[in-house]
Coordinates of C-alpha atoms in Angstrom, one line a residue:
M1 CA 62.2 1.8 -59.9
D2 CA 59.9 -0.7 -58.1
I3 CA 59.2 -0.2 -54.5
L4 CA 61.5 -3.2 -53.4
S5 CA 64.5 -1.5 -55.0
R6 CA 63.7 1.7 -53.2
I7 CA 63.5 -0.1 -49.9
Q8 CA 66.8 -1.7 -50.6
M9 CA 68.3 1.7 -51.3
H10 CA 66.8 3.2 -48.1
R11 CA 68.2 0.3 -46.2
E12 CA 71.7 0.8 -47.8
E13 CA 71.5 4.6 -47.0
E14 CA 70.8 4.0 -43.3
Q15 CA 73.8 1.5 -43.1
R16 CA 76.0 4.1 -44.7
L17 CA 75.0 6.8 -42.2
A18 CA 75.5 4.5 -39.2
W19 CA 78.5 5.2 -37.1
E20 CA 79.9 3.7 -33.8
G21 CA 83.1 4.5 -32.0
T22 CA 84.6 5.4 -28.6
F23 CA 84.1 8.5 -26.8
A24 CA 87.7 9.4 -27.7
E25 CA 86.8 9.1 -31.4
Y26 CA 83.5 11.0 -30.9
L27 CA 85.7 14.0 -29.5
E28 CA 87.7 14.1 -32.8
I29 CA 84.3 14.4 -34.5
L30 CA 83.6 17.4 -32.3
R31 CA 86.8 19.0 -33.2
D32 CA 85.9 19.1 -36.9
R33 CA 82.2 19.7 -36.4
P34 CA 81.3 21.2 -33.0
F35 CA 77.8 21.9 -34.1
V36 CA 77.1 18.2 -33.6
A37 CA 76.8 18.9 -29.8
Q38 CA 74.0 21.5 -30.3
S39 CA 71.0 21.5 -28.0
A40 CA 67.5 20.2 -29.0
H41 CA 66.2 23.8 -29.5
S42 CA 69.2 24.7 -31.5
R43 CA 68.7 21.7 -33.8
V44 CA 64.9 22.5 -34.4
Y45 CA 65.8 26.1 -35.2
N46 CA 68.7 25.1 -37.6
M47 CA 66.4 22.7 -39.4
I48 CA 63.9 25.4 -40.1
K49 CA 66.6 27.9 -41.1
D50 CA 68.4 25.3 -43.4
A51 CA 65.3 24.7 -45.3
G52 CA 65.5 28.3 -46.6
I53 CA 64.2 31.8 -45.8
S54 CA 63.0 34.4 -48.2
E55 CA 61.2 37.8 -47.8
K56 CA 57.8 38.7 -49.2
N57 CA 56.3 42.2 -48.6
G58 CA 58.6 42.7 -45.8
Q59 CA 57.7 39.5 -44.1
K60 CA 60.0 36.5 -43.6
V61 CA 58.7 33.3 -45.3
Y62 CA 60.1 30.1 -43.9
H63 CA 60.2 27.5 -46.5
F64 CA 60.2 24.5 -44.0
F65 CA 56.5 25.2 -43.5
S66 CA 55.4 26.7 -46.9
D67 CA 54.4 23.5 -48.5
Q68 CA 52.0 22.4 -45.8
I69 CA 50.7 25.4 -43.9
F70 CA 49.1 28.2 -45.7
G71 CA 48.2 31.9 -44.7
L72 CA 49.9 31.7 -41.2
E73 CA 53.2 33.3 -42.3
E74 CA 52.8 36.1 -39.6
S75 CA 52.2 33.4 -36.8
I76 CA 55.2 31.4 -38.0
E77 CA 57.5 34.3 -38.1
R78 CA 56.6 35.2 -34.6
L79 CA 57.0 31.6 -33.5
V80 CA 60.5 31.4 -35.1
Q81 CA 61.7 34.9 -34.1
E82 CA 60.3 35.0 -30.6
Y83 CA 60.8 31.3 -29.5
F84 CA 63.0 29.1 -31.6
H85 CA 65.7 31.6 -32.5
P86 CA 66.3 32.9 -29.0
A87 CA 65.9 29.4 -27.4
A88 CA 68.6 28.1 -29.9
K89 CA 71.0 30.9 -28.5
R90 CA 70.5 29.4 -24.9
L91 CA 68.5 32.4 -23.9
D92 CA 65.9 31.9 -21.0
V93 CA 63.1 31.2 -23.6
R94 CA 64.4 27.7 -23.9
K95 CA 63.2 27.1 -20.3
R96 CA 59.6 27.6 -21.4
I97 CA 57.0 25.2 -22.6
L98 CA 55.9 26.3 -26.2
L99 CA 52.0 26.3 -26.1
L100 CA 50.2 26.7 -29.4
M101 CA 46.8 28.1 -28.9
G102 CA 44.1 28.4 -31.6
P103 CA 40.7 27.1 -32.9
V104 CA 40.1 23.6 -34.1
S105 CA 41.4 22.6 -37.4
G106 CA 43.5 25.8 -37.4
G107 CA 47.0 24.1 -38.1
K108 CA 48.3 23.5 -34.7
S109 CA 48.7 19.6 -35.0
T110 CA 50.0 20.0 -38.7
L111 CA 52.7 22.4 -37.4
V112 CA 53.8 20.0 -34.7
T113 CA 53.7 17.0 -37.0
M114 CA 55.8 18.9 -39.6
L115 CA 58.4 19.6 -36.8
K116 CA 58.4 15.9 -35.9
R117 CA 58.7 14.6 -39.4
G118 CA 61.3 17.2 -40.2
L119 CA 63.4 16.2 -37.2
E120 CA 63.3 12.6 -38.3
Q121 CA 64.8 13.5 -41.7
Y122 CA 67.2 16.2 -40.3
T123 CA 69.1 13.8 -38.2
K124 CA 69.9 11.9 -41.2
T125 CA 71.8 14.9 -42.7
P126 CA 75.4 16.0 -41.7
A127 CA 74.1 19.3 -40.2
G128 CA 71.4 17.5 -38.0
A129 CA 73.6 14.4 -37.0
V130 CA 72.9 13.2 -33.3
Y131 CA 75.2 11.0 -31.2
A132 CA 74.3 9.1 -28.0
I133 CA 75.8 6.7 -25.5
K134 CA 75.3 3.2 -27.1
G135 CA 72.7 1.0 -25.0
C136 CA 71.2 4.1 -23.1
P137 CA 67.3 4.0 -23.3
M138 CA 67.4 7.9 -23.1
H139 CA 70.1 8.2 -25.9
E140 CA 72.1 10.4 -23.5
D141 CA 74.4 13.1 -24.6
P142 CA 78.0 11.5 -24.5
L143 CA 79.3 14.9 -23.3
H144 CA 77.6 14.0 -19.9
L145 CA 80.5 11.8 -19.2
I146 CA 82.9 14.7 -18.7
P147 CA 83.1 15.4 -15.0
Q148 CA 81.8 18.7 -13.6
H149 CA 85.2 20.0 -12.6
L150 CA 86.6 19.4 -16.1
R151 CA 83.8 21.2 -18.1
K152 CA 85.2 24.7 -18.0
E153 CA 88.5 23.6 -19.5
F154 CA 86.5 21.5 -22.1
Y155 CA 84.7 24.7 -23.0
D156 CA 87.8 26.6 -23.4
D157 CA 89.4 23.9 -25.6
Y158 CA 86.3 22.9 -27.7
G159 CA 84.1 26.0 -27.3
I160 CA 81.1 23.8 -26.4
R161 CA 79.1 24.1 -23.3
V162 CA 78.1 21.0 -21.4
E163 CA 74.9 21.0 -19.4
G164 CA 73.2 18.2 -17.4
S165 CA 74.5 15.3 -15.4
L166 CA 75.1 11.6 -16.3
S167 CA 72.1 9.5 -15.6
P168 CA 72.0 6.9 -12.9
L169 CA 72.0 4.1 -15.3
N170 CA 75.1 5.3 -17.3
T171 CA 76.8 6.2 -14.1
M172 CA 76.6 2.5 -13.0
R173 CA 77.4 1.2 -16.5
L174 CA 80.6 3.5 -16.6
E175 CA 81.7 1.9 -13.4
H176 CA 80.8 -1.7 -14.2
E177 CA 81.1 -2.0 -17.9
Y178 CA 84.1 0.4 -18.6
D179 CA 85.9 0.5 -15.3
N180 CA 85.5 4.3 -15.2
R181 CA 87.5 4.8 -18.4
I182 CA 85.3 7.5 -20.1
E183 CA 87.3 7.4 -23.2
D184 CA 86.4 3.8 -23.9
V185 CA 82.6 4.3 -23.6
I186 CA 80.9 3.3 -26.9
V187 CA 79.1 6.1 -28.7
Q188 CA 76.8 5.7 -31.8
R189 CA 74.8 7.9 -34.2
I190 CA 71.1 7.8 -33.8
F191 CA 68.3 8.9 -35.9
F192 CA 65.0 10.3 -34.3
S193 CA 62.0 8.3 -35.1
E194 CA 58.5 8.6 -33.5
D195 CA 57.6 5.2 -34.3
K196 CA 60.7 3.8 -32.7
R197 CA 60.5 6.3 -29.7
T198 CA 63.9 7.7 -30.4
G199 CA 64.1 11.5 -29.7
I200 CA 60.4 12.2 -30.3
G201 CA 57.7 11.6 -27.6
T202 CA 54.1 12.0 -27.7
F203 CA 51.7 12.2 -24.7
S204 CA 47.9 12.3 -25.0
P205 CA 45.8 12.6 -21.8
S206 CA 43.1 9.9 -21.2
D207 CA 41.0 9.1 -18.1
P208 CA 43.0 10.4 -15.0
K209 CA 41.8 7.3 -12.9
S210 CA 43.6 4.9 -15.2
Q211 CA 46.5 6.9 -16.6
D212 CA 49.8 6.4 -14.7
I213 CA 52.6 8.9 -14.2
A214 CA 54.8 6.1 -15.5
D215 CA 53.6 7.0 -19.0
L216 CA 55.8 10.0 -18.6
T217 CA 58.7 9.0 -16.5
G218 CA 59.1 5.3 -16.7
S219 CA 58.5 2.7 -14.1
I220 CA 60.2 -0.1 -11.9
D221 CA 60.6 -3.5 -13.6
F222 CA 59.4 -5.7 -10.7
S223 CA 60.5 -8.9 -12.5
T224 CA 64.2 -7.7 -12.1
I225 CA 64.0 -6.9 -8.4
A226 CA 65.1 -10.4 -7.2
E227 CA 68.1 -10.3 -9.7
Y228 CA 69.3 -6.7 -8.7
G229 CA 68.1 -6.6 -5.1
S230 CA 66.7 -3.1 -4.8
E231 CA 64.2 -0.8 -6.4
S232 CA 66.7 2.0 -6.4
D233 CA 69.0 -0.1 -8.7
P234 CA 68.8 1.8 -12.2
R235 CA 68.9 -1.6 -13.8
A236 CA 65.6 -2.4 -12.3
Y237 CA 64.0 0.6 -13.8
R238 CA 62.4 0.9 -17.3
F239 CA 63.4 4.4 -18.6
D240 CA 60.7 4.3 -21.2
G241 CA 58.3 7.2 -20.4
E242 CA 57.7 9.8 -23.0
L243 CA 60.0 12.3 -21.3
N244 CA 62.7 9.6 -21.3
K245 CA 62.3 8.8 -25.0
A246 CA 61.9 12.4 -26.1
N247 CA 65.5 13.2 -24.7
R248 CA 67.7 15.1 -27.3
G249 CA 64.7 15.9 -29.4
M250 CA 61.1 17.1 -28.8
M251 CA 58.1 16.3 -26.7
E252 CA 54.5 16.7 -27.8
F253 CA 51.9 17.2 -25.3
Q254 CA 48.5 16.7 -27.0
E255 CA 45.7 18.8 -25.4
M256 CA 48.1 19.5 -22.5
L257 CA 45.6 21.6 -20.4
K258 CA 43.3 18.6 -20.3
C259 CA 46.0 16.7 -18.3
D260 CA 45.7 15.9 -14.7
E261 CA 47.6 18.3 -12.5
K262 CA 50.2 15.5 -11.4
F263 CA 51.2 15.1 -15.0
L264 CA 52.1 18.7 -15.3
W265 CA 54.0 19.0 -12.1
H266 CA 57.0 17.2 -13.8
L267 CA 57.2 19.9 -16.3
L268 CA 58.2 22.6 -13.7
S269 CA 61.6 21.3 -13.1
L270 CA 62.1 19.8 -16.7
T271 CA 61.5 23.3 -18.1
Q272 CA 63.3 25.5 -15.6
E273 CA 66.2 23.2 -14.6
G274 CA 66.4 20.8 -17.5
N275 CA 65.7 17.7 -15.4
F276 CA 62.9 15.6 -13.8
K277 CA 62.3 13.1 -11.1
A278 CA 61.8 9.4 -11.8
G279 CA 61.8 6.6 -9.3
R280 CA 64.1 6.5 -6.4
F281 CA 66.9 8.3 -8.3
A282 CA 68.6 11.7 -8.4
L283 CA 67.1 14.1 -10.8
I284 CA 67.5 12.9 -14.4
S285 CA 68.8 15.3 -17.0
A286 CA 66.8 15.9 -20.1
D287 CA 67.3 18.2 -23.1
E288 CA 64.1 18.4 -25.1
L289 CA 61.7 20.9 -26.7
I290 CA 58.3 20.6 -25.0
V291 CA 55.5 21.8 -27.3
A292 CA 51.8 21.6 -26.5
H293 CA 48.6 22.7 -28.0
T294 CA 45.2 23.8 -26.7
N295 CA 42.1 25.8 -27.6
E296 CA 41.4 29.4 -26.3
S297 CA 38.6 28.4 -23.7
E298 CA 40.7 25.8 -22.0
Y299 CA 43.6 28.3 -21.9
R300 CA 41.5 30.9 -20.2
S301 CA 40.1 28.4 -17.7
F302 CA 43.8 27.3 -17.0
I303 CA 45.2 30.9 -16.3
S304 CA 42.1 31.7 -14.1
N305 CA 43.2 29.0 -11.7
K306 CA 45.7 30.4 -9.1
K307 CA 47.0 26.9 -8.5
N308 CA 48.5 27.0 -12.1
E309 CA 50.5 30.2 -11.6
A310 CA 53.9 28.4 -11.4
L311 CA 53.4 26.4 -14.5
H312 CA 51.7 29.5 -16.3
S313 CA 54.9 31.5 -15.7
R314 CA 56.9 28.7 -17.6
I315 CA 54.7 28.8 -20.7
I316 CA 55.1 30.8 -23.9
V317 CA 51.8 31.2 -25.7
M318 CA 51.8 31.5 -29.5
G319 CA 48.5 32.0 -31.2
V320 CA 47.7 30.1 -34.2
P321 CA 44.6 31.5 -35.6
Y322 CA 42.6 30.6 -38.7
N323 CA 44.1 31.8 -42.0
L324 CA 42.5 35.1 -43.1
R325 CA 43.7 35.1 -46.8
V326 CA 41.3 33.9 -49.5
S327 CA 44.0 32.7 -51.8
Q328 CA 45.8 30.7 -49.1
E329 CA 42.4 29.3 -47.9
E330 CA 41.9 27.9 -51.4
R331 CA 45.4 26.1 -51.2
I332 CA 44.2 24.5 -47.8
Y333 CA 41.3 23.0 -49.5
A334 CA 43.1 21.9 -52.7
K335 CA 45.7 20.2 -50.3
M336 CA 43.0 18.4 -48.3
I337 CA 41.3 17.2 -51.5
S338 CA 44.5 16.1 -53.0
E339 CA 45.2 13.9 -49.9
S340 CA 41.6 12.3 -50.1
D341 CA 39.9 9.8 -52.4
M342 CA 38.3 12.8 -54.0
A343 CA 41.3 13.8 -56.1
H344 CA 39.8 12.3 -59.3
V345 CA 36.7 14.6 -59.0
H346 CA 36.7 17.7 -61.4
I347 CA 36.3 20.8 -59.1
A348 CA 35.3 23.7 -61.4
P349 CA 37.4 26.9 -61.2
H350 CA 36.2 29.3 -58.4
A351 CA 34.3 26.5 -56.6
L352 CA 37.0 26.5 -53.9
R353 CA 37.4 30.4 -54.1
V354 CA 33.7 31.0 -53.2
A355 CA 34.0 28.5 -50.2
A356 CA 37.2 30.4 -49.2
I357 CA 35.5 33.7 -49.4
F358 CA 32.6 32.4 -47.2
S359 CA 35.0 30.9 -44.6
V360 CA 37.3 33.9 -44.2
L361 CA 34.1 36.3 -43.9
T362 CA 33.1 34.2 -40.9
R363 CA 36.5 34.7 -39.3
L364 CA 36.8 38.5 -39.8
K365 CA 35.7 41.2 -37.3
D366 CA 33.9 44.4 -38.3
S367 CA 36.3 47.3 -38.3
K368 CA 35.6 50.7 -37.0
K369 CA 37.6 52.3 -39.6
Q370 CA 35.4 54.6 -41.8
G371 CA 34.4 53.2 -45.2
M372 CA 35.7 49.7 -44.4
D373 CA 33.4 46.8 -44.7
L374 CA 34.3 43.0 -44.4
L375 CA 34.5 42.5 -48.3
K376 CA 37.0 45.3 -48.5
K377 CA 38.9 44.0 -45.5
L378 CA 38.9 40.4 -47.1
R379 CA 40.4 41.9 -50.2
L380 CA 43.1 44.0 -48.6
Y381 CA 44.2 41.0 -46.4
D382 CA 44.6 39.0 -49.6
G383 CA 46.8 41.6 -51.2
E384 CA 44.3 43.2 -53.4
I385 CA 44.3 46.9 -54.2
V386 CA 41.2 48.5 -52.6
E387 CA 40.6 52.1 -53.6
G388 CA 41.0 54.5 -50.9
F389 CA 43.2 52.3 -48.7
N390 CA 46.8 51.6 -48.6
H391 CA 49.4 49.6 -46.8
V392 CA 49.3 51.6 -43.6
D393 CA 45.4 51.1 -43.4
L394 CA 46.1 47.2 -43.8
E395 CA 48.6 47.3 -40.7
E396 CA 46.1 49.2 -38.6
L397 CA 43.5 46.7 -39.5
K398 CA 45.6 43.8 -38.5
K399 CA 46.3 45.5 -35.0
E400 CA 42.7 46.4 -34.5
F401 CA 41.7 43.0 -33.0
A402 CA 44.2 40.8 -31.2
D403 CA 41.9 37.7 -31.4
E404 CA 40.7 38.1 -35.1
G405 CA 40.9 34.6 -36.7
M406 CA 40.4 32.7 -33.5
S407 CA 36.7 32.0 -34.4
G408 CA 34.6 31.1 -37.5
I409 CA 34.1 28.3 -39.8
D410 CA 36.9 25.7 -39.9
P411 CA 38.4 24.2 -43.0
R412 CA 37.2 20.6 -42.0
Y413 CA 33.6 21.7 -42.2
V414 CA 34.1 23.1 -45.7
I415 CA 35.8 19.8 -46.8
N416 CA 33.0 17.8 -45.3
R417 CA 30.4 20.0 -47.2
I418 CA 32.3 19.5 -50.6
S419 CA 32.3 15.8 -50.0
S420 CA 28.7 15.9 -49.3
A421 CA 28.1 17.9 -52.6
I422 CA 30.0 15.3 -54.6
I423 CA 28.0 12.4 -53.2
R424 CA 24.8 14.2 -53.5
K425 CA 25.3 15.2 -57.1
E426 CA 26.6 11.8 -58.3
S427 CA 28.7 13.5 -60.9
P428 CA 32.5 13.6 -61.4
S429 CA 32.2 17.4 -61.4
I430 CA 30.9 20.0 -59.0
N431 CA 30.9 23.8 -59.4
A432 CA 30.7 26.9 -57.2
L433 CA 26.9 26.7 -56.7
D434 CA 27.1 23.0 -55.6
V435 CA 29.5 24.0 -53.0
L436 CA 27.6 27.1 -51.8
R437 CA 24.4 25.1 -51.6
S438 CA 26.0 22.4 -49.7
L439 CA 27.7 24.9 -47.3
K440 CA 24.1 26.4 -46.5
D441 CA 22.5 23.1 -46.0
G442 CA 25.3 22.1 -43.6
L443 CA 24.6 25.0 -41.2
D444 CA 21.2 23.5 -40.2
H445 CA 23.3 20.3 -38.7
H446 CA 26.2 22.3 -37.3
A447 CA 25.8 21.7 -33.6
S448 CA 28.1 24.4 -32.4
I449 CA 26.6 27.3 -34.3
S450 CA 24.3 29.6 -32.5
K451 CA 21.1 31.1 -34.1
E452 CA 22.6 34.5 -34.5
D453 CA 25.8 33.1 -36.1
K454 CA 23.7 30.9 -38.4
E455 CA 21.9 33.9 -39.7
R456 CA 25.2 35.7 -40.1
F457 CA 26.8 32.9 -42.0
I458 CA 23.7 32.6 -44.4
N459 CA 24.3 36.2 -45.2
F460 CA 28.0 35.5 -46.0
I461 CA 27.0 32.7 -48.3
S462 CA 24.8 35.3 -50.1
V463 CA 27.9 37.6 -50.3
A464 CA 30.0 34.8 -51.7
R465 CA 27.3 34.1 -54.2
K466 CA 27.3 37.7 -55.4
E467 CA 31.1 37.6 -55.7
Y468 CA 30.8 34.2 -57.8
D469 CA 28.2 35.9 -60.0
D470 CA 30.5 38.6 -60.9
I471 CA 33.5 36.2 -61.5
A472 CA 31.2 33.9 -63.7
K473 CA 30.1 36.9 -65.9
K474 CA 33.7 37.9 -66.4
E475 CA 34.9 34.5 -67.2
V476 CA 32.2 33.8 -69.8
Q477 CA 32.5 37.4 -71.4
K478 CA 36.3 36.9 -71.5
A479 CA 35.7 33.5 -73.4
F480 CA 33.4 35.2 -75.8
V481 CA 36.1 37.7 -76.8
Y482 CA 37.9 36.2 -79.7
S483 CA 41.6 36.7 -79.1
Y484 CA 40.7 38.7 -76.0
E485 CA 44.2 40.1 -75.1
E486 CA 44.6 41.3 -78.8
S487 CA 41.2 43.1 -78.8
A488 CA 42.1 44.7 -75.4
K489 CA 45.5 45.9 -76.7
T490 CA 43.9 47.4 -79.9
L491 CA 41.4 49.2 -77.7
M492 CA 43.9 50.5 -75.2
D493 CA 46.3 51.7 -78.0
N494 CA 43.5 53.5 -79.5
Y495 CA 42.6 55.2 -76.2
L496 CA 46.2 56.1 -75.5
D497 CA 46.5 57.9 -78.9
N498 CA 43.4 59.9 -78.1
V499 CA 44.6 60.7 -74.6
E500 CA 48.0 61.9 -75.8
A501 CA 46.4 64.1 -78.4
Y502 CA 43.9 65.5 -75.7
C503 CA 46.6 66.3 -73.2
N504 CA 49.0 67.9 -75.8
K505 CA 46.1 69.7 -77.4
N506 CA 46.9 68.0 -80.8
K507 CA 44.9 66.6 -83.7
L508 CA 44.9 63.0 -84.8
R509 CA 45.2 61.8 -88.4
D510 CA 42.7 59.5 -89.8
P511 CA 44.7 56.2 -90.9
L512 CA 42.4 55.8 -93.9
T513 CA 41.6 59.3 -95.2
G514 CA 44.7 61.1 -93.8
E515 CA 42.4 64.0 -92.6
E516 CA 43.0 65.6 -89.2
M517 CA 40.5 65.1 -86.5
S518 CA 39.9 65.9 -82.8
P519 CA 40.5 63.3 -80.1
D520 CA 37.5 61.0 -79.7
E521 CA 35.9 62.2 -76.5
K522 CA 33.1 59.7 -76.8
L523 CA 35.5 56.7 -77.0
M524 CA 37.5 58.0 -74.0
R525 CA 34.6 58.6 -71.8
S526 CA 33.0 55.3 -72.7
I527 CA 36.2 53.6 -71.3
E528 CA 36.7 56.0 -68.3
E529 CA 33.1 55.7 -67.0
Q530 CA 33.6 51.9 -66.6
I531 CA 35.6 52.6 -63.5
G532 CA 33.7 55.7 -62.3
I533 CA 35.8 58.5 -63.6
S534 CA 33.6 61.5 -63.5
E535 CA 33.6 64.4 -65.9
N536 CA 35.5 66.6 -63.6
A537 CA 38.1 64.0 -62.9
K538 CA 38.8 62.9 -66.5
K539 CA 41.5 65.5 -67.2
A540 CA 43.7 64.5 -64.1
F541 CA 43.2 60.8 -64.9
R542 CA 44.2 61.3 -68.5
E543 CA 47.3 63.3 -67.3
E544 CA 48.2 60.6 -64.8
I545 CA 48.2 58.0 -67.6
L546 CA 50.5 60.3 -69.7
I547 CA 52.9 60.7 -66.9
R548 CA 53.1 56.9 -66.3
I549 CA 53.8 56.4 -70.1
S550 CA 56.6 59.1 -69.8
A551 CA 58.0 57.3 -66.6
Y552 CA 58.1 53.9 -68.4
A553 CA 59.8 55.5 -71.5
R554 CA 62.5 57.0 -69.3
K555 CA 63.3 53.7 -67.9
G556 CA 63.4 52.1 -71.3
K557 CA 60.3 50.1 -70.7
K558 CA 57.2 49.8 -72.8
F559 CA 53.8 50.8 -71.4
D560 CA 51.5 47.9 -72.1
Y561 CA 48.2 46.4 -71.2
N562 CA 49.2 45.4 -67.7
S563 CA 51.1 48.7 -66.7
H564 CA 48.2 50.4 -65.2
E565 CA 45.8 48.5 -63.0
R566 CA 42.7 50.8 -63.2
L567 CA 43.2 51.3 -67.0
R568 CA 43.3 47.6 -67.6
E569 CA 40.1 47.2 -65.5
A570 CA 38.4 50.0 -67.6
I571 CA 39.4 48.3 -70.9
Q572 CA 38.1 44.9 -69.8
K573 CA 34.8 46.4 -68.6
K574 CA 34.4 48.1 -71.9
L575 CA 34.9 45.0 -73.9
F576 CA 32.5 43.1 -71.8
A577 CA 29.9 45.8 -71.9
D578 CA 30.0 45.7 -75.8
L579 CA 29.7 41.9 -75.8
K580 CA 26.9 41.7 -73.2
D581 CA 24.0 41.4 -75.6
V582 CA 25.9 38.9 -77.8
V583 CA 26.4 36.6 -74.6
K584 CA 23.0 37.1 -73.5
I585 CA 21.3 36.0 -76.7
T586 CA 23.7 33.1 -77.3
T587 CA 23.7 31.6 -73.7
S588 CA 19.8 31.9 -73.1
S589 CA 18.6 30.6 -76.4
K590 CA 16.8 27.1 -75.9
T591 CA 17.1 26.4 -79.6
P592 CA 20.4 28.1 -80.9
D593 CA 20.7 28.5 -84.6
E594 CA 23.9 27.1 -86.3
S595 CA 26.0 30.3 -85.8
Q596 CA 25.0 30.5 -82.2
L597 CA 25.8 26.7 -81.7
K598 CA 29.1 27.3 -83.4
K599 CA 29.7 30.2 -80.9
I600 CA 28.7 28.3 -77.9
N601 CA 31.1 25.4 -78.9
E602 CA 33.9 27.8 -79.4
V603 CA 33.4 29.3 -75.9
I604 CA 33.1 25.9 -74.3
A605 CA 36.3 24.9 -76.0
R606 CA 38.0 28.1 -74.8
L607 CA 36.7 27.5 -71.2
V608 CA 38.1 23.9 -71.3
D609 CA 41.5 24.7 -72.9
E610 CA 42.3 28.0 -71.3
H611 CA 40.3 28.3 -68.0
G612 CA 40.4 24.8 -66.4
Y613 CA 36.8 23.7 -67.0
N614 CA 35.6 20.4 -68.3
T615 CA 32.7 20.2 -70.7
T616 CA 30.2 19.6 -68.0
S617 CA 31.2 22.6 -65.9
A618 CA 31.6 24.8 -68.8
N619 CA 28.0 24.0 -70.0
E620 CA 26.8 24.6 -66.4
L621 CA 28.6 27.9 -66.2
L622 CA 27.1 29.1 -69.6
R623 CA 23.5 28.3 -68.5
Y624 CA 24.0 30.0 -65.1
V625 CA 25.4 33.2 -66.7
G626 CA 22.6 33.2 -69.3
S627 CA 20.1 33.1 -66.5
L628 CA 22.1 36.0 -64.7
L629 CA 22.0 38.2 -67.8
N630 CA 18.2 37.7 -68.4
R631 CA 17.4 38.8 -65.0

């Protein structure tokens, strides 16, 4: 379908969703669907909840955020559970400004943008429908028309609480246009739009000398004073400030703590009482979620100023640290690249991973836990099994530093360096070494990095390089093994037969000669030594394997190559050790013979077909691994 047809369909859909009727007809809608009258906070929470919630490793995952924000599941769970959910239930939390605090490029702006874009779409659904008094620049809640003395009866009848007073403009319109007949007031369905300034407002600080408070609260239209005769006539006032336009939805304060104090004073009554002062009118009611964002240093400066105590008590601070999981950091880079003009460039497997390892290492803090180093911590955080540590240790590590993830290298720096690597190489393909080299070169020009941090970061690049060396060797060795999984299965079955005979003190029968023979101790030890099983520990390890086989059998399951993590690792390493010389000779030969050339071509084909390389990056990988094995 072409773009014009899609535009027409979109236009027809908006026309279908449009609704207009009297206040009396609106009350009939509320009879059937009372949730339509929900508060701004409730609408945001239900939008997040309706997108779906699942649980992973005892942690709630909110699908609303999962396609755009990676590695911040804990922060998002806290945000929803401690702010959005209680605020939706009309608890006192809704009377607070939500302040997202974190380092640059940590996801604060992305999170707010997702809420804004989400609300725009949600108000087009039946569950997120919003209705307002027609012709009101603040798209006021129609229920404000109900007089104060009738609101308790209305609650008893409809089960809906009404908060807030009718605005000065609509009070005048009710009298002049509708002769105080509330039931005749025209109500229409509205759709939130930041571009059209409906239900979503954004305020960004600028020069305090030139910025006017009218940007927030609206201003007098002096051209109408002669017509209406007074500055206190609401028809002579433009209700077009960001607080006016954000009514019923959400208001974003960008870099709130950079604002001049006079701009923040209005938030005191808006958060606590749900109203603000504008022009020469009584307080104007507004129902909106106020979300702001800032960095840690500005926040510390803000709370140290005693003059800010009143506002500070009306703020709920939610930390948005950098992601600390390597696999999620990779997803951040992949997303940023896919949204750029670099999407056509081939990025070799593990290039983004080594960049992620470097980034996460710069954000971690050294633990005081015995035997724990940054690399082990990095692996535990990413859900890997680290010998000698368990889930309890992981939880203790997460609680050790409250500010972990608030400093370090930001994702934008990494993407900038990847861009530089692509331009410098002048090739439609870059690999892990290109990325690491570019990251290192960029540290010389990173203005905000101290000399001590630079030395530390260069060390982390070396750590990431060593990690890549291991990955690269395994990748090539795996590709060299013909029918790798089949070879591994055969070796494992052979090992298990010998272990079973050893533990049960039985003999094995030679499949060719039929003669009985003792378990092959040399074979078993050659595998067990790959993962550091000592002579004294071999019996316990073999018995553990046998117990695991029995447990699987009782459950009607088959024990296979992936059933025991450490045994699988030992089998892999054994296969690789046996192949090392073959790999070394084949990859390092400058003039390979016909058989070696055939083998190299087979390996390159396998790297391309099964491991995600292209021919350029596969050849580069083989040359690099050859140099590693010859050292």
